[in-house]
Coordinates of C-alpha atoms in Angstrom, one line a residue:
Chain A
X230 CA 29.5 -13.2 -16.0
X231 CA 28.4 -14.4 -12.6
X232 CA 28.5 -11.7 -10.0
X233 CA 29.3 -13.2 -6.6
X234 CA 29.1 -10.0 -4.6
X235 CA 25.5 -9.5 -3.7
X236 CA 24.7 -6.0 -2.5
X237 CA 21.3 -6.9 -1.2
X238 CA 22.8 -9.7 0.9
X239 CA 25.4 -7.3 2.4
X240 CA 22.9 -4.6 3.1
X241 CA 20.4 -7.1 4.7
X242 CA 23.2 -8.5 6.9
X243 CA 24.0 -5.1 8.2
X244 CA 20.4 -4.1 8.8
X245 CA 19.5 -7.4 10.4
X246 CA 22.4 -7.7 12.7
X247 CA 22.0 -4.1 13.8
X248 CA 18.4 -4.5 14.8
X249 CA 17.3 -5.1 18.4
X250 CA 14.8 -7.6 17.0
X251 CA 17.6 -10.0 15.9
X252 CA 19.3 -9.7 19.2
X253 CA 16.0 -10.4 21.1
X254 CA 15.2 -13.3 18.7
X255 CA 18.5 -14.9 19.4
X256 CA 18.1 -14.4 23.2
X257 CA 14.6 -15.9 23.1
X258 CA 15.9 -18.9 21.1
X259 CA 18.9 -19.6 23.4
X260 CA 16.8 -19.1 26.5
X261 CA 14.2 -21.6 25.3
X262 CA 16.8 -24.2 24.5
X263 CA 18.7 -23.5 27.8
X264 CA 15.5 -23.7 29.9
X265 CA 14.5 -26.9 28.2
X266 CA 18.0 -28.5 28.6
X267 CA 18.2 -27.5 32.3
X268 CA 14.7 -28.7 33.0
X269 CA 15.5 -32.1 31.3
X270 CA 18.7 -32.6 33.2
X271 CA 17.1 -31.6 36.5
X272 CA 14.3 -34.1 35.9
X273 CA 16.7 -36.8 34.6
X274 CA 18.9 -36.5 37.7
X275 CA 15.9 -36.3 40.0
X276 CA 16.9 -32.7 40.9
X277 CA 20.5 -33.6 41.7
X278 CA 19.9 -36.8 43.7
X279 CA 21.2 -39.0 40.8
X280 CA 24.7 -38.1 39.7
X281 CA 24.6 -39.6 36.2
X282 CA 22.6 -39.7 33.0
X283 CA 22.3 -42.9 31.0
X284 CA 23.1 -43.0 27.2
X285 CA 19.5 -43.9 26.7
X286 CA 18.4 -40.7 28.4
X287 CA 21.0 -38.7 26.6
X288 CA 19.6 -40.1 23.3
X289 CA 16.1 -39.2 24.3
X290 CA 17.4 -35.7 25.2
X291 CA 18.9 -35.5 21.7
X292 CA 15.5 -36.4 20.1
X293 CA 13.6 -34.0 22.2
X294 CA 16.1 -31.2 21.6
X295 CA 16.0 -31.8 17.9
X296 CA 12.2 -31.7 17.9
X297 CA 12.2 -28.5 20.0
X298 CA 14.8 -27.0 17.6
X299 CA 12.7 -28.0 14.6
X300 CA 9.7 -26.3 16.2
X301 CA 11.6 -23.2 16.8
X302 CA 13.0 -23.1 13.2
X303 CA 9.4 -23.5 11.9
X304 CA 8.2 -20.8 14.2
X305 CA 11.0 -18.3 13.6
X306 CA 11.8 -18.7 9.9
X307 CA 8.4 -17.4 8.6
X308 CA 8.8 -14.3 10.9
X309 CA 12.3 -13.6 9.5
X310 CA 11.5 -14.2 5.8
X311 CA 7.8 -13.4 5.2
X312 CA 8.5 -9.6 5.2
X313 CA 11.6 -9.8 3.0
X314 CA 10.0 -8.1 -0.1
X315 CA 6.7 -6.8 1.3
X316 CA 8.4 -4.8 4.0
X317 CA 10.5 -3.1 1.2
X318 CA 7.2 -2.4 -0.5
X319 CA 5.7 -1.0 2.7
X320 CA 8.8 1.2 3.4
X321 CA 8.7 2.4 -0.2
X322 CA 12.2 1.3 -0.9
X323 CA 11.3 -1.5 -3.4
X324 CA 10.8 0.7 -6.5
X325 CA 14.3 2.2 -6.1
X326 CA 15.7 -1.3 -5.6
X327 CA 14.0 -2.5 -8.8
X328 CA 15.3 0.3 -10.9
X329 CA 18.9 -0.7 -10.1
X330 CA 20.7 -3.2 -12.4
X331 CA 20.5 -6.0 -10.0
X332 CA 18.6 -9.0 -11.4
X333 CA 15.5 -10.4 -9.7
X334 CA 17.5 -13.6 -8.9
X335 CA 20.2 -11.5 -7.1
X336 CA 17.6 -9.6 -5.0
X337 CA 15.6 -12.7 -4.1
X338 CA 18.7 -14.8 -3.3
X339 CA 20.2 -11.9 -1.3
X340 CA 17.0 -11.7 0.8
X341 CA 16.9 -15.5 1.3
X342 CA 20.5 -15.9 2.1
X343 CA 20.5 -13.1 4.7
X344 CA 17.5 -14.6 6.4
X345 CA 19.1 -18.1 6.4
X346 CA 22.4 -16.7 7.6
X347 CA 20.6 -15.3 10.7
X348 CA 18.9 -18.6 11.4
X349 CA 22.1 -20.5 10.9
X350 CA 23.7 -18.2 13.4
X351 CA 20.9 -19.1 15.8
X352 CA 21.5 -22.8 15.2
X353 CA 25.3 -22.4 15.6
X354 CA 24.7 -20.3 18.8
X355 CA 22.7 -23.3 20.1
X356 CA 25.5 -25.8 19.4
X357 CA 27.1 -25.5 22.9
X358 CA 23.8 -26.4 24.4
X359 CA 23.2 -29.1 21.9
X360 CA 26.7 -30.6 22.4
X361 CA 25.8 -31.5 26.0
X362 CA 24.3 -34.7 24.7
X363 CA 27.7 -35.8 23.6
X364 CA 28.9 -35.6 27.2
X365 CA 26.7 -38.6 28.1
X366 CA 27.1 -40.6 24.9
X367 CA 24.4 -42.5 23.0
X368 CA 24.3 -40.2 19.9
X369 CA 26.4 -40.8 16.7
X370 CA 28.0 -37.7 15.2
X371 CA 26.5 -38.6 11.8
X372 CA 23.0 -38.4 13.4
X373 CA 23.8 -34.8 14.6
X374 CA 25.2 -33.9 11.1
X375 CA 22.1 -35.3 9.4
X376 CA 19.8 -33.5 11.8
X377 CA 21.6 -30.2 11.0
X378 CA 21.4 -30.9 7.3
X379 CA 17.7 -31.5 7.8
X380 CA 17.4 -28.2 9.7
X381 CA 19.2 -26.4 6.8
X382 CA 16.9 -27.9 4.2
X383 CA 13.8 -27.2 6.2
X384 CA 14.7 -23.6 6.9
X385 CA 15.6 -23.0 3.2
X386 CA 12.2 -24.4 2.2
X387 CA 10.3 -22.4 4.8
X388 CA 12.3 -19.3 3.9
X389 CA 11.5 -19.8 0.2
X390 CA 7.8 -20.1 1.0
X391 CA 8.0 -16.9 3.1
X392 CA 9.8 -15.0 0.3
X393 CA 7.3 -16.3 -2.3
X394 CA 4.4 -15.0 -0.3
X395 CA 6.2 -11.8 0.5
X396 CA 6.7 -11.2 -3.2
X397 CA 3.1 -11.9 -4.3
X398 CA 1.4 -10.1 -1.4
X399 CA 1.4 -6.4 -0.8
X400 CA 1.3 -6.5 3.0
X401 CA 3.7 -8.2 5.4
X402 CA 0.9 -9.2 7.7
X403 CA -0.8 -11.1 4.8
X404 CA 2.4 -12.7 3.8
X405 CA 3.1 -13.7 7.4
X406 CA -0.4 -15.3 7.8
X407 CA 0.0 -17.1 4.5
X408 CA 3.5 -18.5 5.4
X409 CA 2.3 -19.6 8.9
X410 CA -0.7 -21.1 7.1
X411 CA 1.6 -23.2 5.0
X412 CA 3.6 -24.2 8.1
X413 CA 0.3 -25.3 9.8
X414 CA -0.5 -27.3 6.7
X415 CA 2.9 -29.0 6.6
X416 CA 3.3 -29.5 10.3
X417 CA -0.2 -30.1 11.7
X418 CA -2.7 -30.9 8.9
X419 CA -0.4 -33.5 7.3
X420 CA 0.1 -35.0 10.8
X421 CA -3.7 -35.1 11.3
X422 CA -4.3 -36.7 7.9
X423 CA -1.6 -39.2 8.6
X424 CA -3.3 -40.2 11.7
X425 CA -6.7 -40.5 10.0
X426 CA -5.1 -42.6 7.2
X427 CA -3.3 -44.8 9.7
X428 CA -6.6 -45.5 11.5
X429 CA -8.2 -46.3 8.1
X430 CA -5.5 -48.7 7.1
X431 CA -5.5 -50.2 10.6
X432 CA -9.3 -50.9 10.1
X433 CA -8.6 -52.4 6.7
X434 CA -10.1 -49.6 4.7
X435 CA -8.3 -48.7 1.4
X436 CA -5.1 -50.4 2.5
X437 CA -3.0 -49.9 -0.7
X438 CA -4.0 -46.3 -1.3
X439 CA -3.8 -45.6 2.4
X440 CA -0.2 -46.8 2.6
X441 CA 0.8 -44.6 -0.3
X442 CA -1.0 -41.7 1.3
X443 CA 0.8 -42.3 4.6
X444 CA 4.2 -42.3 3.0
X445 CA 3.3 -39.1 1.0
X446 CA 2.0 -37.4 4.2
X447 CA 5.0 -38.5 6.2
X448 CA 7.3 -37.1 3.4
X449 CA 5.6 -33.7 3.7
X450 CA 5.6 -33.6 7.5
X451 CA 8.9 -32.3 9.0
X452 CA 8.1 -33.9 12.4
X453 CA 7.8 -37.4 10.8
X454 CA 11.1 -36.9 9.1
X455 CA 13.0 -35.7 12.2
X456 CA 11.8 -38.8 14.0
X457 CA 12.9 -41.0 11.1
X458 CA 16.4 -39.4 11.2
X459 CA 16.8 -39.5 15.0
X460 CA 15.2 -42.9 15.4
X461 CA 16.2 -45.1 12.5
X462 CA 14.3 -48.1 14.1
X463 CA 11.0 -46.2 13.7
X464 CA 12.0 -45.3 10.1
X465 CA 12.6 -49.0 9.3
X466 CA 9.3 -50.1 10.9
X467 CA 7.4 -47.4 9.0
X468 CA 9.0 -48.4 5.7
X469 CA 8.2 -52.0 6.3
X470 CA 4.6 -51.1 7.1
X471 CA 4.1 -48.9 4.1
X472 CA 6.1 -51.3 1.9
X473 CA 8.2 -48.5 0.5
X474 CA 11.9 -49.1 -0.1
X475 CA 13.0 -45.5 -0.2
X476 CA 14.3 -43.7 2.9
X477 CA 11.9 -41.0 4.2
X478 CA 14.7 -38.4 4.5
X479 CA 15.6 -38.9 0.8
X480 CA 12.0 -38.3 -0.4
X481 CA 11.8 -35.3 2.0
X482 CA 15.0 -34.0 0.4
X483 CA 13.5 -34.3 -3.0
X484 CA 10.1 -32.8 -2.2
X485 CA 11.3 -30.0 0.0
X486 CA 14.1 -29.1 -2.5
X487 CA 11.4 -29.0 -5.2
X488 CA 9.1 -26.8 -3.1
X489 CA 12.0 -24.4 -2.3
X490 CA 12.9 -24.3 -6.0
X491 CA 9.4 -23.6 -7.2
X492 CA 8.8 -20.9 -4.6
X493 CA 12.1 -19.2 -5.5
X494 CA 11.4 -19.4 -9.2
X495 CA 7.9 -18.0 -8.6
X496 CA 9.3 -15.2 -6.5
X497 CA 11.9 -14.3 -9.1
X498 CA 9.3 -14.3 -11.9
X499 CA 6.8 -12.2 -9.9
X500 CA 9.2 -9.7 -8.5
X501 CA 9.1 -7.3 -11.4
X502 CA 5.6 -8.0 -12.6
X503 CA 2.8 -5.7 -11.8
X504 CA 4.7 -4.2 -8.9
X505 CA 2.9 -0.9 -9.0
X506 CA -0.8 -1.4 -9.0
X507 CA -2.1 2.1 -9.1
X508 CA -5.7 1.2 -9.4
Chain B
X170 CA 17.3 10.9 -26.0
X171 CA 13.8 9.6 -25.1
X172 CA 11.3 8.5 -27.7
X173 CA 7.8 7.6 -26.5
X174 CA 5.6 5.9 -29.0
X175 CA 1.9 5.5 -28.4
X176 CA 2.4 4.6 -24.7
X177 CA -0.8 3.4 -23.2
X178 CA -1.5 1.9 -19.7
X179 CA -5.0 0.6 -19.2
X180 CA -6.5 -0.8 -15.9
X181 CA -9.8 -2.5 -16.9
X182 CA -11.7 0.3 -18.6
X183 CA -9.6 3.1 -17.1
X184 CA -6.8 4.7 -19.1
X185 CA -4.0 5.8 -16.8
X186 CA -2.0 6.8 -19.9
X187 CA -3.6 7.2 -23.3
X188 CA -1.5 7.0 -26.4
X189 CA 1.4 9.2 -25.2
X190 CA 3.8 10.0 -28.1
X191 CA 6.7 12.3 -27.4
X192 CA 10.4 12.9 -28.2
X193 CA 12.7 14.5 -25.7
X194 CA 16.1 15.4 -27.0
X195 CA 19.4 15.0 -25.2
X196 CA 20.2 17.7 -22.6
X197 CA 16.7 18.9 -22.4
X198 CA 14.9 19.5 -19.1
X199 CA 11.4 18.4 -19.7
X200 CA 8.6 19.1 -17.2
X201 CA 5.4 17.1 -16.9
X202 CA 2.5 19.1 -15.8
X203 CA -0.8 17.6 -14.8
X204 CA -3.3 17.3 -11.9
X205 CA -3.4 14.3 -9.6
X206 CA -4.1 11.1 -11.6
X207 CA -3.2 12.8 -14.9
X208 CA -0.7 10.0 -15.7
X209 CA 2.6 11.6 -14.8
X210 CA 3.7 8.9 -12.3
X211 CA 2.4 6.2 -14.6
X212 CA 4.5 7.6 -17.5
X213 CA 7.6 7.8 -15.2
X214 CA 7.0 4.3 -13.9
X215 CA 7.0 2.9 -17.4
X216 CA 10.1 4.9 -18.4
X217 CA 11.8 3.5 -15.3
X218 CA 10.9 -0.1 -16.2
X219 CA 8.8 -0.4 -13.1
X220 CA 5.5 -0.9 -15.0
X221 CA 4.8 -2.6 -18.3
X222 CA 2.7 -0.6 -20.8
X223 CA -0.5 -2.1 -22.1
X224 CA 0.5 -1.0 -25.6
X225 CA 3.2 1.2 -27.2
X226 CA 6.8 1.5 -26.2
X227 CA 9.4 3.9 -25.1
X228 CA 13.1 4.1 -26.1
X229 CA 15.8 5.4 -23.9
X230 CA 18.8 6.2 -26.0
X231 CA 17.4 3.7 -28.5
X232 CA 16.8 0.9 -26.1
X233 CA 13.2 -0.3 -25.6
X234 CA 11.9 -0.3 -22.0
X235 CA 9.9 -3.4 -22.9
X236 CA 12.6 -5.4 -24.6
X237 CA 15.8 -4.2 -22.9
X238 CA 14.8 -3.1 -19.4
X239 CA 18.2 -4.1 -17.9
X240 CA 20.1 -1.9 -20.4
X241 CA 17.6 1.0 -19.8
X242 CA 18.2 0.8 -16.0
X243 CA 21.9 1.5 -16.5
X244 CA 21.0 4.7 -18.3
X245 CA 18.4 6.2 -16.0
X246 CA 18.4 7.5 -12.5
X247 CA 14.9 7.4 -11.0
X248 CA 13.6 9.3 -8.0
X249 CA 10.1 8.4 -7.1
X250 CA 7.5 10.8 -5.6
X251 CA 7.3 8.8 -2.4
X252 CA 10.2 6.9 -1.1
X253 CA 11.7 5.4 2.0
X254 CA 15.3 5.0 3.2
X255 CA 17.1 2.4 5.2
X256 CA 17.2 4.2 8.5
X257 CA 19.8 1.9 10.0
X258 CA 22.4 2.5 7.4
X259 CA 24.8 5.5 7.4
X260 CA 24.7 7.9 4.4
X261 CA 27.9 6.4 3.2
X262 CA 26.6 2.8 3.5
X263 CA 23.4 3.8 1.8
X264 CA 25.2 5.2 -1.3
X265 CA 27.7 2.2 -1.3
X266 CA 24.7 -0.2 -1.4
X267 CA 23.1 1.5 -4.4
X268 CA 26.5 2.0 -6.1
X269 CA 27.2 -1.7 -5.7
X270 CA 23.6 -2.4 -7.0
X271 CA 24.6 -0.6 -10.2
X272 CA 27.7 -2.8 -10.4
X273 CA 30.2 0.0 -9.7
X274 CA 33.6 -1.4 -8.6
X275 CA 34.9 -0.6 -5.1
X276 CA 37.3 2.0 -6.6
X277 CA 34.6 3.7 -8.6
X278 CA 32.4 3.8 -5.5
X279 CA 35.1 5.4 -3.4
X280 CA 35.5 8.1 -6.0
X281 CA 31.8 8.6 -6.9
X282 CA 30.3 8.8 -3.4
X283 CA 32.2 11.9 -2.2
X284 CA 31.4 13.6 -5.5
X285 CA 27.7 13.0 -5.2
X286 CA 27.7 14.0 -1.5
X287 CA 29.4 17.3 -2.5
X288 CA 26.9 17.9 -5.2
X289 CA 23.9 17.5 -2.9
X290 CA 25.7 19.3 -0.1
X291 CA 25.7 16.3 2.3
X292 CA 29.4 15.7 2.8
X293 CA 29.2 16.7 6.4
X294 CA 26.6 13.9 7.0
X295 CA 28.5 11.1 5.3
X296 CA 29.0 9.0 8.4
X297 CA 25.7 9.8 10.1
X298 CA 22.7 7.4 10.1
X299 CA 20.1 8.2 7.5
X300 CA 17.6 8.2 10.3
X301 CA 18.8 11.5 11.7
X302 CA 18.5 13.4 8.4
X303 CA 15.8 16.0 7.8
X304 CA 13.2 15.5 5.1
X305 CA 15.0 17.8 2.7
X306 CA 18.3 16.0 3.3
X307 CA 16.7 12.7 2.7
X308 CA 15.3 14.1 -0.6
X309 CA 18.8 15.2 -1.6
X310 CA 20.3 11.9 -0.6
X311 CA 17.7 10.2 -2.8
X312 CA 18.8 12.5 -5.7
X313 CA 22.4 11.5 -5.0
X314 CA 21.4 7.9 -5.1
X315 CA 19.6 8.3 -8.4
X316 CA 22.8 9.8 -9.9
X317 CA 25.3 7.5 -8.3
X318 CA 25.9 5.5 -11.5
X319 CA 26.2 8.6 -13.6
X320 CA 23.1 8.1 -15.8
X321 CA 22.5 10.2 -18.9
X322 CA 18.8 10.5 -18.0
X323 CA 17.2 11.6 -14.7
X324 CA 13.6 10.9 -14.0
X325 CA 12.5 13.0 -11.0
X326 CA 8.9 12.5 -9.9
X327 CA 7.9 15.5 -7.7
X328 CA 11.4 16.0 -6.3
X329 CA 10.4 19.0 -4.2
X330 CA 7.1 17.6 -2.8
X331 CA 6.7 18.1 0.9
X332 CA 9.7 20.3 1.3
X333 CA 9.8 23.6 3.1
X334 CA 10.6 26.7 1.0
X335 CA 14.3 26.6 1.8
X336 CA 14.7 22.9 1.0
X337 CA 12.7 23.5 -2.2
X338 CA 15.0 26.2 -3.3
X339 CA 18.1 24.1 -2.5
X340 CA 16.6 21.2 -4.5
X341 CA 15.9 23.6 -7.4
X342 CA 19.5 24.9 -7.3
X343 CA 20.8 21.3 -7.5
X344 CA 18.6 20.5 -10.5
X345 CA 19.8 23.6 -12.2
X346 CA 23.3 22.5 -11.5
X347 CA 22.6 19.1 -13.0
X348 CA 21.3 20.8 -16.1
X349 CA 24.8 22.2 -16.7
X350 CA 26.1 18.6 -16.9
X351 CA 24.1 18.1 -20.1
X352 CA 21.8 15.5 -18.6
X353 CA 18.4 14.9 -19.9
X354 CA 16.0 15.5 -17.0
X355 CA 12.3 14.6 -16.8
X356 CA 10.7 16.3 -13.9
X357 CA 7.1 16.5 -12.6
X358 CA 5.9 19.0 -10.1
X359 CA 2.7 20.6 -8.8
X360 CA 4.5 23.9 -8.3
X361 CA 4.1 25.1 -11.8
X362 CA 6.1 28.4 -11.6
X363 CA 9.0 26.4 -10.4
X364 CA 8.7 24.1 -13.4
X365 CA 8.6 27.0 -15.8
X366 CA 11.8 28.3 -14.3
X367 CA 13.7 25.0 -14.6
X368 CA 12.4 23.5 -17.8
X369 CA 13.2 24.0 -21.4
X370 CA 10.0 22.2 -22.5
X371 CA 6.9 21.1 -20.8
X372 CA 4.1 18.5 -21.6
X373 CA 0.6 18.9 -20.2
X374 CA -1.1 15.7 -19.2
X375 CA -4.8 15.4 -18.5
X376 CA -6.6 12.2 -17.8
X377 CA -3.8 10.2 -19.4
X378 CA -3.6 12.2 -22.6
X379 CA -0.8 14.6 -23.6
X380 CA -2.8 17.7 -24.6
X381 CA 0.0 20.1 -25.2
X382 CA 3.8 20.1 -25.3
X383 CA 6.7 22.2 -26.4
X384 CA 8.8 25.1 -25.5
X385 CA 7.6 26.8 -22.2
X386 CA 7.4 30.3 -23.7
X387 CA 5.7 29.1 -26.9
X388 CA 3.1 27.1 -24.9
X389 CA 2.5 30.2 -22.7
X390 CA 1.9 32.3 -25.8
X391 CA -0.2 29.7 -27.6
X392 CA -2.6 28.9 -24.8
X393 CA -2.8 32.2 -23.0
X394 CA -6.1 33.9 -23.6
X395 CA -4.9 37.3 -24.9
X396 CA -3.0 39.7 -22.7
X397 CA -3.1 39.8 -19.0
X398 CA -3.5 43.4 -17.7
X399 CA -3.1 44.7 -14.2
X400 CA -4.7 48.0 -13.3
X401 CA -4.2 49.7 -10.0
X402 CA -6.4 52.6 -8.8
X403 CA -6.2 54.9 -5.9
X404 CA -10.0 54.8 -5.2
X405 CA -13.2 53.6 -7.0
X406 CA -12.3 50.0 -7.6
X407 CA -15.9 48.9 -8.1
X408 CA -16.5 51.7 -10.6
X409 CA -13.3 50.6 -12.5
X410 CA -14.5 47.0 -12.4
X411 CA -17.9 48.0 -13.9
X412 CA -16.1 50.0 -16.6
X413 CA -13.7 47.3 -17.7
X414 CA -16.3 44.5 -17.5
X415 CA -18.5 46.4 -20.0
X416 CA -15.8 45.8 -22.6
X417 CA -16.5 42.6 -24.5
X418 CA -12.7 42.0 -25.0
X419 CA -12.2 41.7 -21.2
X420 CA -12.6 38.4 -19.4
X421 CA -11.4 36.5 -16.3
X422 CA -11.5 39.5 -14.0
X423 CA -9.9 39.3 -10.5
X424 CA -10.1 42.1 -8.0
X425 CA -8.1 42.8 -4.9
X426 CA -9.8 45.5 -2.9
X427 CA -7.0 45.5 -0.4
X428 CA -4.4 46.3 -3.0
X429 CA -7.0 48.3 -5.2
X430 CA -5.8 46.1 -8.0
X431 CA -7.8 44.7 -11.0
X432 CA -6.3 41.9 -13.2
X433 CA -8.0 40.6 -16.3
X434 CA -7.4 39.1 -19.7
X435 CA -7.7 41.4 -22.7
X436 CA -8.1 39.7 -26.1
X437 CA -7.9 42.8 -28.3
X438 CA -5.0 44.2 -30.3
X439 CA -2.4 46.7 -29.1
X440 CA -4.4 49.6 -30.6
X441 CA -7.6 48.4 -28.8
X442 CA -5.6 48.2 -25.6
X443 CA -4.5 51.8 -26.1
X444 CA -8.1 52.8 -26.8
X445 CA -9.2 51.0 -23.6
X446 CA -6.8 53.0 -21.5
X447 CA -7.8 56.2 -23.2
X448 CA -11.5 55.6 -22.5
X449 CA -10.7 54.7 -18.9
X450 CA -8.9 58.0 -18.4
X451 CA -11.9 59.8 -20.0
X452 CA -14.2 58.1 -17.4
X453 CA -12.1 59.7 -14.7
X454 CA -11.0 56.4 -13.2
X455 CA -8.2 57.1 -10.7
X456 CA -5.6 54.9 -12.4
X457 CA -2.1 55.1 -11.0
X458 CA -0.6 52.1 -12.8
X459 CA -1.4 50.0 -15.9
X460 CA 0.9 47.0 -16.6
X461 CA 0.9 44.1 -18.9
X462 CA 1.7 40.8 -17.1
X463 CA 2.9 37.5 -18.5
X464 CA 0.6 34.6 -18.1
X465 CA 2.1 32.2 -15.6
X466 CA 2.2 28.4 -16.1
X467 CA -0.7 27.9 -13.8
X468 CA -3.0 30.1 -16.0
X469 CA -1.8 28.2 -19.0
X470 CA -2.4 24.9 -17.4
X471 CA -5.9 25.9 -16.4
X472 CA -6.6 27.2 -19.9
X473 CA -5.4 24.0 -21.5
X474 CA -7.1 21.6 -19.2
X475 CA -10.4 23.5 -19.4
X476 CA -10.1 23.5 -23.2
X477 CA -9.6 19.8 -23.2
X478 CA -12.6 19.2 -21.0
X479 CA -14.8 21.4 -23.2
X480 CA -13.7 19.5 -26.2
X481 CA -14.4 16.1 -24.5
X482 CA -17.9 17.3 -23.5
X483 CA -18.7 18.4 -27.1
X484 CA -17.5 15.0 -28.4

């Protein structure tokens, strides 16, 4: 019988929403978005001398806001999830949790969902700021929905990576470093390799393999995908250039879902193995 | 009932537990005695399904810890030697969480939590944060947590460690009370006299091996080196020491000059004991009391583990 009530999820929600850290995290997130939005509007209106914002500027604001939000999601999610299991180990509560009749799947999913719930709360709390772009036009609601679906997938994947490292490492700090390392790989190293490959292809070196590599690297890079979602014209140009007839967001969906699934399965399998190394 | 069959846990070439075979019947309070690193916590971790044995198996009410860990978890309540609590939950929320983790329904939880809090004398702290509880209270709360799903077997690893004397006595009283419920209790402690008071049977572990087990009194009789005698004199303690040490049946002499007390093991018969006293009187020793003492569990533990080491060095 499937048990829908997840005690770990309920406990984590209580603990998370009672902590000052969560409150300060939310404050930091909204303050960053607010400062960015205010700064953009001030610059766009030439500090109040112009009394309108064009749809083009509004669209640019949407793209920038999405990228900033993606950066924040990538920055905050590892911090929220990378200590999920290792902190229980450090606080010496894990053994008691593991001797209950909860399955490893329930524990891991409870941890993941509670972390995701908190980040979704952050995204939702940022919606009033985000919705300012609708005031000036230029952005389709479907684009906003796709952007939020992208955020959701990205944070589930990063969360799963964090929980995986948290399960296999003993210390939160190691798990945190490993998760941020994975973020750097996905966000920065793939971008750098993409650039190198682009230059190689531009110079006529290994054109066919280079194009495949470019597509693969763009699939792994969250930045490339957010640009392809918010700016379909760039997406089309990129697909024409690489001669791939498969939307980047779709391959991102497949690859990131696969990474999330693998990490979750790995965490579930490893949770109750060798948990007490005494020597 | 707990059946342990050839349980071994090996880390590279080190045996944390070496071929442990033991049967603990239902309703028995069984104490594990052993120095640090003897294998007590390893045995408890395996029985609690936290650790997989290298070889061997253990059966909790007929269910294998290796093959049916989920079923075993329903039947055991485990209290580790070191544990943390969720400080930002109230006592009530803490127990609700664990009760739900053992799949107790909301109605069962509402009924069970006040019962457990009453048992560990924490009813007055029900809606307070766990953070504000004292060490002893947290220990009692952890015991309540281990019993929340009404398991038939309790595994308590050093339940009184780090507690002040009052908290230790309170914990001991609770465990005694649990015994009256007919639960099988496995307990380990460094405070051996306490174990002797609480347990029906004990098992002595040394370097991962079970070197003795059985009824507490029987073990004490089996391993004690003869009779322990305590002789108090009014003066001339050194003279008395010299006299008794000349006797080849006397060993393990301890002297308290402050109390004018000599304690020693005597391996002779009752008649030889009478003869010893008679000779002491003839030597004009100022004896005012002469008593026979029971060997405590610490003496027995020392005797058993020393014996095991001597045996190992001969092999």
